[in-house]
Amino acid sequence: MLEIQRIPLFRDNYAYLLTDPADGTVAVVDPGTEGPVIDVVEAGGGRLDQVLLTHHHADHIGGVAALKERYGARVVGPESDRGRMSGLDQGVSDGDSVAIGTATARVIATPGHTSGHIAYWVPDADAVFCGDTLFSLGCGRVFEGTYEEMWESLMALRALPDATQVYCGHEYTEANGRFALSVDPDNDALKAEIAQDRALRARGDATVPCPLGVEKRTNPFLRADDPHFAAALGLAGKSAAEVFAVLRQRKDTF
Ligand code: ZN
Ligand code: FE
């Protein structure tokens, strides 16, 4: 079973260190900068075999060159972004598998935030590393894709088992919760989740990861195909992608 360690970067980014105790393999997901990653790698024995990237934004790849140079780590990322990510050793696409020691990550295409965005699902660890596609109680902004694409990407993630822990790229949960409550004020599961997240933040703890099963009940961006929710928003009869688009646009200016 992979051990997963959260590494806070910058103001609110998370990178994740994955260690396979069976063979000592160490990988990092989305190292936006190298300093805090090096500290954790050195504390763990100074080995870094792999870098896994979800998308090309600087706050997710800024540490790649330094980590590759220092540890000789092999860099895995979206093949379709090869032209705008330097240092990629292995380009991967939807359906591909990536070995992380004795564990296997499955690549899920999640376009929308960026056109090449991918997520890594590790069923053995009940974990999905989804970058800036799905956040706890929210989702990423749609920068390069269509709302329809982003909705389909979120549906691909929603299809994973409830027990899957969502390891997202940012600690945005509190602000996401405020928006979620504004569009879904009668959702008791959401209110309970917000209270729990507030308590975690008040004592300086992270709200991430969060179980996908909780997100399915509380995250408004995963519920755009719920006809009751659409009706409550005044969007009865609209397609799920249209409801999603309205929600995402409202969040952009919230
Ligand atoms: Zn991003
Ligand atoms: Fe980001």
mmCIF file of C-alpha atoms and ligand atoms in Angstrom:
data_model
loop_
_atom_site.group_PDB
_atom_site.id
_atom_site.type_symbol
_atom_site.label_atom_id
_atom_site.label_comp_id
_atom_site.label_asym_id
_atom_site.label_seq_id
_atom_site.Cartn_x
_atom_site.Cartn_y
_atom_site.Cartn_z
ATOM 1 C CA MET A 1 0.000 0.000 0.000
ATOM 2 C CA LEU A 2 1.437 3.366 -1.026
ATOM 3 C CA GLU A 3 2.147 5.861 1.739
ATOM 4 C CA ILE A 4 0.957 9.333 0.779
ATOM 5 C CA GLN A 5 2.341 12.519 2.294
ATOM 6 C CA ARG A 6 0.923 15.964 1.622
ATOM 7 C CA ILE A 7 3.473 18.715 0.948
ATOM 8 C CA PRO A 8 2.133 22.293 1.205
ATOM 9 C CA LEU A 9 3.624 24.673 -1.379
ATOM 10 C CA PHE A 10 3.202 28.412 -1.839
ATOM 11 C CA ARG A 11 0.014 29.828 -0.326
ATOM 12 C CA ASP A 12 -2.440 26.993 -0.958
ATOM 13 C CA ASN A 13 -0.940 24.390 -3.335
ATOM 14 C CA TYR A 14 -0.393 20.751 -2.420
ATOM 15 C CA ALA A 15 2.178 18.384 -3.876
ATOM 16 C CA TYR A 16 2.060 14.746 -2.744
ATOM 17 C CA LEU A 17 4.901 12.369 -2.001
ATOM 18 C CA LEU A 18 4.105 8.713 -2.700
ATOM 19 C CA THR A 19 6.294 6.013 -1.173
ATOM 20 C CA ASP A 20 5.992 2.304 -1.852
ATOM 21 C CA PRO A 21 7.227 0.567 1.313
ATOM 22 C CA ALA A 22 7.507 -2.709 -0.621
ATOM 23 C CA ASP A 23 10.365 -1.593 -2.858
ATOM 24 C CA GLY A 24 11.276 1.927 -1.699
ATOM 25 C CA THR A 25 10.041 3.710 -4.827
ATOM 26 C CA VAL A 26 9.329 7.405 -4.214
ATOM 27 C CA ALA A 27 7.277 9.640 -6.501
ATOM 28 C CA VAL A 28 5.962 13.188 -6.251
ATOM 29 C CA VAL A 29 2.798 14.604 -7.807
ATOM 30 C CA ASP A 30 2.747 18.215 -9.081
ATOM 31 C CA PRO A 31 5.881 19.737 -7.529
ATOM 32 C CA GLY A 32 5.143 23.421 -8.160
ATOM 33 C CA THR A 33 8.456 24.304 -6.554
ATOM 34 C CA GLU A 34 11.368 22.184 -5.378
ATOM 35 C CA GLY A 35 12.313 23.481 -1.903
ATOM 36 C CA PRO A 36 9.666 21.865 0.331
ATOM 37 C CA VAL A 37 9.782 18.693 -1.804
ATOM 38 C CA ILE A 38 13.557 18.381 -1.338
ATOM 39 C CA ASP A 39 13.120 18.782 2.440
ATOM 40 C CA VAL A 40 10.641 15.897 2.552
ATOM 41 C CA VAL A 41 12.645 13.704 0.156
ATOM 42 C CA GLU A 42 15.850 14.216 2.159
ATOM 43 C CA ALA A 43 14.066 13.456 5.436
ATOM 44 C CA GLY A 44 12.887 10.192 3.866
ATOM 45 C CA GLY A 45 16.289 8.991 2.644
ATOM 46 C CA GLY A 46 17.075 11.129 -0.378
ATOM 47 C CA ARG A 47 15.445 9.088 -3.123
ATOM 48 C CA LEU A 48 13.035 10.407 -5.759
ATOM 49 C CA ASP A 49 12.302 8.102 -8.687
ATOM 50 C CA GLN A 50 9.347 9.704 -10.423
ATOM 51 C CA VAL A 51 7.534 12.987 -10.942
ATOM 52 C CA LEU A 52 3.865 12.774 -11.980
ATOM 53 C CA LEU A 53 2.275 15.879 -13.508
ATOM 54 C CA THR A 54 -1.422 16.626 -13.945
ATOM 55 C CA HIS A 55 -1.172 19.756 -16.099
ATOM 56 C CA HIS A 56 1.162 22.399 -17.414
ATOM 57 C CA HIS A 57 0.476 25.330 -15.041
ATOM 58 C CA ALA A 58 3.555 26.764 -13.373
ATOM 59 C CA ASP A 59 2.263 26.221 -9.823
ATOM 60 C CA HIS A 60 2.253 22.467 -10.562
ATOM 61 C CA ILE A 61 5.474 22.024 -12.554
ATOM 62 C CA GLY A 62 7.828 24.750 -11.281
ATOM 63 C CA GLY A 63 10.016 22.308 -9.342
ATOM 64 C CA VAL A 64 10.406 19.701 -12.082
ATOM 65 C CA ALA A 65 13.730 20.803 -13.573
ATOM 66 C CA ALA A 66 15.473 21.071 -10.197
ATOM 67 C CA LEU A 67 14.139 17.720 -8.951
ATOM 68 C CA LYS A 68 15.062 15.962 -12.175
ATOM 69 C CA GLU A 69 18.549 17.415 -12.042
ATOM 70 C CA ARG A 70 19.096 16.574 -8.368
ATOM 71 C CA TYR A 71 17.574 13.077 -8.204
ATOM 72 C CA GLY A 72 17.411 11.888 -11.801
ATOM 73 C CA ALA A 73 13.673 11.405 -11.405
ATOM 74 C CA ARG A 74 11.687 10.241 -14.437
ATOM 75 C CA VAL A 75 8.997 12.751 -15.390
ATOM 76 C CA VAL A 76 5.521 11.526 -16.410
ATOM 77 C CA GLY A 77 2.845 13.890 -17.717
ATOM 78 C CA PRO A 78 0.186 14.442 -20.355
ATOM 79 C CA GLU A 79 1.450 13.467 -23.802
ATOM 80 C CA SER A 80 -0.736 16.119 -25.428
ATOM 81 C CA ASP A 81 1.142 18.796 -23.455
ATOM 82 C CA ARG A 82 4.612 17.596 -24.437
ATOM 83 C CA GLY A 83 5.150 20.808 -26.372
ATOM 84 C CA ARG A 84 4.560 23.045 -23.364
ATOM 85 C CA MET A 85 6.168 20.982 -20.582
ATOM 86 C CA SER A 86 9.921 20.665 -20.720
ATOM 87 C CA GLY A 87 11.600 17.590 -19.276
ATOM 88 C CA LEU A 88 8.806 15.099 -19.954
ATOM 89 C CA ASP A 89 10.269 11.561 -20.130
ATOM 90 C CA GLN A 90 7.002 9.665 -20.530
ATOM 91 C CA GLY A 91 3.854 11.123 -22.053
ATOM 92 C CA VAL A 92 0.632 9.404 -21.004
ATOM 93 C CA SER A 93 -2.985 9.535 -22.147
ATOM 94 C CA ASP A 94 -6.410 8.369 -21.010
ATOM 95 C CA GLY A 95 -6.408 4.676 -20.111
ATOM 96 C CA ASP A 96 -2.636 4.355 -19.717
ATOM 97 C CA SER A 97 -1.131 2.778 -16.621
ATOM 98 C CA VAL A 98 1.897 4.067 -14.731
ATOM 99 C CA ALA A 99 3.760 1.820 -12.291
ATOM 100 C CA ILE A 100 4.671 3.460 -8.996
ATOM 101 C CA GLY A 101 6.758 0.753 -7.372
ATOM 102 C CA THR A 102 4.392 -2.191 -6.932
ATOM 103 C CA ALA A 103 1.287 0.019 -7.271
ATOM 104 C CA THR A 104 -0.385 1.069 -10.493
ATOM 105 C CA ALA A 105 -1.806 4.482 -11.337
ATOM 106 C CA ARG A 106 -4.417 4.672 -14.050
ATOM 107 C CA VAL A 107 -4.536 7.796 -16.183
ATOM 108 C CA ILE A 108 -7.907 9.509 -16.628
ATOM 109 C CA ALA A 109 -8.181 12.354 -19.158
ATOM 110 C CA THR A 110 -9.821 15.346 -17.440
ATOM 111 C CA PRO A 111 -9.758 18.240 -19.944
ATOM 112 C CA GLY A 112 -11.366 21.581 -19.121
ATOM 113 C CA HIS A 113 -9.122 23.460 -16.699
ATOM 114 C CA THR A 114 -6.431 22.865 -19.317
ATOM 115 C CA SER A 115 -6.880 20.923 -22.542
ATOM 116 C CA GLY A 116 -4.314 18.268 -21.585
ATOM 117 C CA HIS A 117 -5.211 17.873 -17.907
ATOM 118 C CA ILE A 118 -5.047 14.312 -16.550
ATOM 119 C CA ALA A 119 -5.723 12.636 -13.210
ATOM 120 C CA TYR A 120 -3.955 9.628 -11.697
ATOM 121 C CA TRP A 121 -6.175 7.051 -10.012
ATOM 122 C CA VAL A 122 -4.416 4.543 -7.758
ATOM 123 C CA PRO A 123 -7.092 1.934 -6.895
ATOM 124 C CA ASP A 124 -4.785 0.008 -4.515
ATOM 125 C CA ALA A 125 -4.390 3.156 -2.412
ATOM 126 C CA ASP A 126 -7.997 4.369 -2.771
ATOM 127 C CA ALA A 127 -6.555 7.627 -4.079
ATOM 128 C CA VAL A 128 -7.023 9.954 -7.017
ATOM 129 C CA PHE A 129 -4.621 12.809 -7.748
ATOM 130 C CA CYS A 130 -6.746 15.191 -9.750
ATOM 131 C CA GLY A 131 -4.767 18.447 -9.884
ATOM 132 C CA ASP A 132 -7.063 21.401 -10.622
ATOM 133 C CA THR A 133 -10.063 19.478 -11.991
ATOM 134 C CA LEU A 134 -11.946 18.492 -8.825
ATOM 135 C CA PHE A 135 -11.441 20.311 -5.530
ATOM 136 C CA SER A 136 -13.081 19.604 -2.221
ATOM 137 C CA LEU A 137 -16.510 21.322 -2.541
ATOM 138 C CA GLY A 138 -15.455 22.893 -5.846
ATOM 139 C CA CYS A 139 -13.761 22.470 -9.205
ATOM 140 C CA GLY A 140 -11.122 24.220 -11.259
ATOM 141 C CA ARG A 141 -11.807 27.163 -13.502
ATOM 142 C CA VAL A 142 -12.459 26.288 -17.134
ATOM 143 C CA PHE A 143 -9.515 27.946 -18.884
ATOM 144 C CA GLU A 144 -8.872 25.907 -22.019
ATOM 145 C CA GLY A 145 -11.787 23.582 -22.553
ATOM 146 C CA THR A 146 -15.543 23.859 -22.847
ATOM 147 C CA TYR A 147 -17.986 23.556 -19.949
ATOM 148 C CA GLU A 148 -19.211 20.352 -21.554
ATOM 149 C CA GLU A 149 -15.686 18.901 -21.460
ATOM 150 C CA MET A 150 -15.166 19.918 -17.844
ATOM 151 C CA TRP A 151 -18.494 18.372 -16.864
ATOM 152 C CA GLU A 152 -17.512 15.112 -18.608
ATOM 153 C CA SER A 153 -14.175 15.198 -16.796
ATOM 154 C CA LEU A 154 -15.902 15.613 -13.444
ATOM 155 C CA MET A 155 -18.233 12.740 -14.345
ATOM 156 C CA ALA A 156 -15.222 10.512 -15.072
ATOM 157 C CA LEU A 157 -13.934 11.286 -11.566
ATOM 158 C CA ARG A 158 -17.385 10.906 -9.995
ATOM 159 C CA ALA A 159 -17.532 7.366 -11.412
ATOM 160 C CA LEU A 160 -14.726 6.254 -9.071
ATOM 161 C CA PRO A 161 -15.633 4.421 -5.836
ATOM 162 C CA ASP A 162 -16.973 6.425 -2.885
ATOM 163 C CA ALA A 163 -14.022 5.383 -0.721
ATOM 164 C CA THR A 164 -11.568 7.072 -3.111
ATOM 165 C CA GLN A 165 -9.691 9.864 -1.363
ATOM 166 C CA VAL A 166 -9.531 13.044 -3.451
ATOM 167 C CA TYR A 167 -6.001 14.475 -3.419
ATOM 168 C CA CYS A 168 -6.487 17.785 -5.206
ATOM 169 C CA GLY A 169 -4.023 20.514 -6.087
ATOM 170 C CA HIS A 170 -5.175 23.281 -3.753
ATOM 171 C CA GLU A 171 -6.555 24.024 -0.288
ATOM 172 C CA TYR A 172 -9.592 25.954 -1.550
ATOM 173 C CA THR A 173 -12.197 24.154 0.533
ATOM 174 C CA GLU A 174 -13.364 26.973 2.798
ATOM 175 C CA ALA A 175 -14.000 29.446 -0.029
ATOM 176 C CA ASN A 176 -15.572 26.660 -2.087
ATOM 177 C CA GLY A 177 -17.855 25.853 0.844
ATOM 178 C CA ARG A 178 -19.124 29.433 1.004
ATOM 179 C CA PHE A 179 -20.094 29.307 -2.658
ATOM 180 C CA ALA A 180 -21.571 25.803 -2.368
ATOM 181 C CA LEU A 181 -23.801 26.892 0.501
ATOM 182 C CA SER A 182 -24.966 29.933 -1.501
ATOM 183 C CA VAL A 183 -26.304 27.697 -4.289
ATOM 184 C CA ASP A 184 -27.368 24.726 -2.147
ATOM 185 C CA PRO A 185 -28.474 26.201 1.198
ATOM 186 C CA ASP A 186 -30.657 23.286 2.306
ATOM 187 C CA ASN A 187 -28.076 20.505 1.859
ATOM 188 C CA ASP A 188 -27.498 19.066 5.343
ATOM 189 C CA ALA A 189 -24.534 16.944 4.239
ATOM 190 C CA LEU A 190 -22.927 20.105 2.862
ATOM 191 C CA LYS A 191 -23.520 22.021 6.094
ATOM 192 C CA ALA A 192 -21.973 19.206 8.122
ATOM 193 C CA GLU A 193 -18.971 19.064 5.811
ATOM 194 C CA ILE A 194 -18.450 22.836 6.009
ATOM 195 C CA ALA A 195 -18.562 22.716 9.819
ATOM 196 C CA GLN A 196 -15.985 19.932 9.848
ATOM 197 C CA ASP A 197 -13.731 21.779 7.384
ATOM 198 C CA ARG A 198 -13.926 24.977 9.466
ATOM 199 C CA ALA A 199 -12.848 23.052 12.554
ATOM 200 C CA LEU A 200 -9.920 21.515 10.660
ATOM 201 C CA ARG A 201 -8.750 24.903 9.357
ATOM 202 C CA ALA A 202 -9.210 26.565 12.758
ATOM 203 C CA ARG A 203 -6.602 24.227 14.178
ATOM 204 C CA GLY A 204 -4.323 24.609 11.191
ATOM 205 C CA ASP A 205 -5.072 21.233 9.599
ATOM 206 C CA ALA A 206 -5.694 20.491 5.919
ATOM 207 C CA THR A 207 -9.164 19.604 4.602
ATOM 208 C CA VAL A 208 -7.561 17.531 1.839
ATOM 209 C CA PRO A 209 -7.880 14.656 1.066
ATOM 210 C CA CYS A 210 -11.646 14.245 1.278
ATOM 211 C CA PRO A 211 -13.546 11.026 0.441
ATOM 212 C CA LEU A 212 -15.181 11.111 -2.995
ATOM 213 C CA GLY A 213 -18.383 9.734 -1.465
ATOM 214 C CA VAL A 214 -18.711 12.947 0.562
ATOM 215 C CA GLU A 215 -18.007 15.073 -2.520
ATOM 216 C CA LYS A 216 -20.752 13.288 -4.429
ATOM 217 C CA ARG A 217 -23.278 14.481 -1.842
ATOM 218 C CA THR A 218 -21.891 17.951 -1.136
ATOM 219 C CA ASN A 219 -20.007 19.346 -4.142
ATOM 220 C CA PRO A 220 -22.421 21.381 -6.307
ATOM 221 C CA PHE A 221 -20.259 20.835 -9.397
ATOM 222 C CA LEU A 222 -20.814 17.068 -9.131
ATOM 223 C CA ARG A 223 -24.567 17.489 -8.791
ATOM 224 C CA ALA A 224 -25.464 19.419 -11.967
ATOM 225 C CA ASP A 225 -27.389 16.377 -13.264
ATOM 226 C CA ASP A 226 -29.656 16.226 -10.198
ATOM 227 C CA PRO A 227 -33.058 17.467 -11.458
ATOM 228 C CA HIS A 228 -34.097 18.629 -7.966
ATOM 229 C CA PHE A 229 -30.928 20.683 -7.628
ATOM 230 C CA ALA A 230 -31.382 22.147 -11.135
ATOM 231 C CA ALA A 231 -34.983 23.064 -10.338
ATOM 232 C CA ALA A 232 -33.952 24.732 -7.074
ATOM 233 C CA LEU A 233 -31.497 26.824 -9.104
ATOM 234 C CA GLY A 234 -34.272 27.856 -11.493
ATOM 235 C CA LEU A 235 -32.718 25.714 -14.246
ATOM 236 C CA ALA A 236 -35.312 22.965 -14.606
ATOM 237 C CA GLY A 237 -35.084 21.191 -17.960
ATOM 238 C CA LYS A 238 -31.540 22.351 -18.726
ATOM 239 C CA SER A 239 -28.903 19.774 -19.559
ATOM 240 C CA ALA A 240 -26.384 18.833 -16.876
ATOM 241 C CA ALA A 241 -23.614 20.578 -18.823
ATOM 242 C CA GLU A 242 -25.726 23.763 -19.024
ATOM 243 C CA VAL A 243 -26.417 23.664 -15.284
ATOM 244 C CA PHE A 244 -22.725 23.056 -14.673
ATOM 245 C CA ALA A 245 -21.829 26.038 -16.895
ATOM 246 C CA VAL A 246 -24.153 28.353 -14.955
ATOM 247 C CA LEU A 247 -22.697 27.182 -11.640
ATOM 248 C CA ARG A 248 -19.112 27.576 -12.835
ATOM 249 C CA GLN A 249 -19.798 31.063 -14.223
ATOM 250 C CA ARG A 250 -21.477 32.116 -10.963
ATOM 251 C CA LYS A 251 -18.487 30.855 -8.993
ATOM 252 C CA ASP A 252 -16.107 32.837 -11.237
ATOM 253 C CA THR A 253 -17.662 36.068 -9.992
ATOM 254 C CA PHE A 254 -18.717 34.985 -6.489
HETATM 255 ZN ZN ZN B 1 -3.924 24.901 -12.730
HETATM 256 FE FE FE B 2 -3.101 25.151 -9.602
#
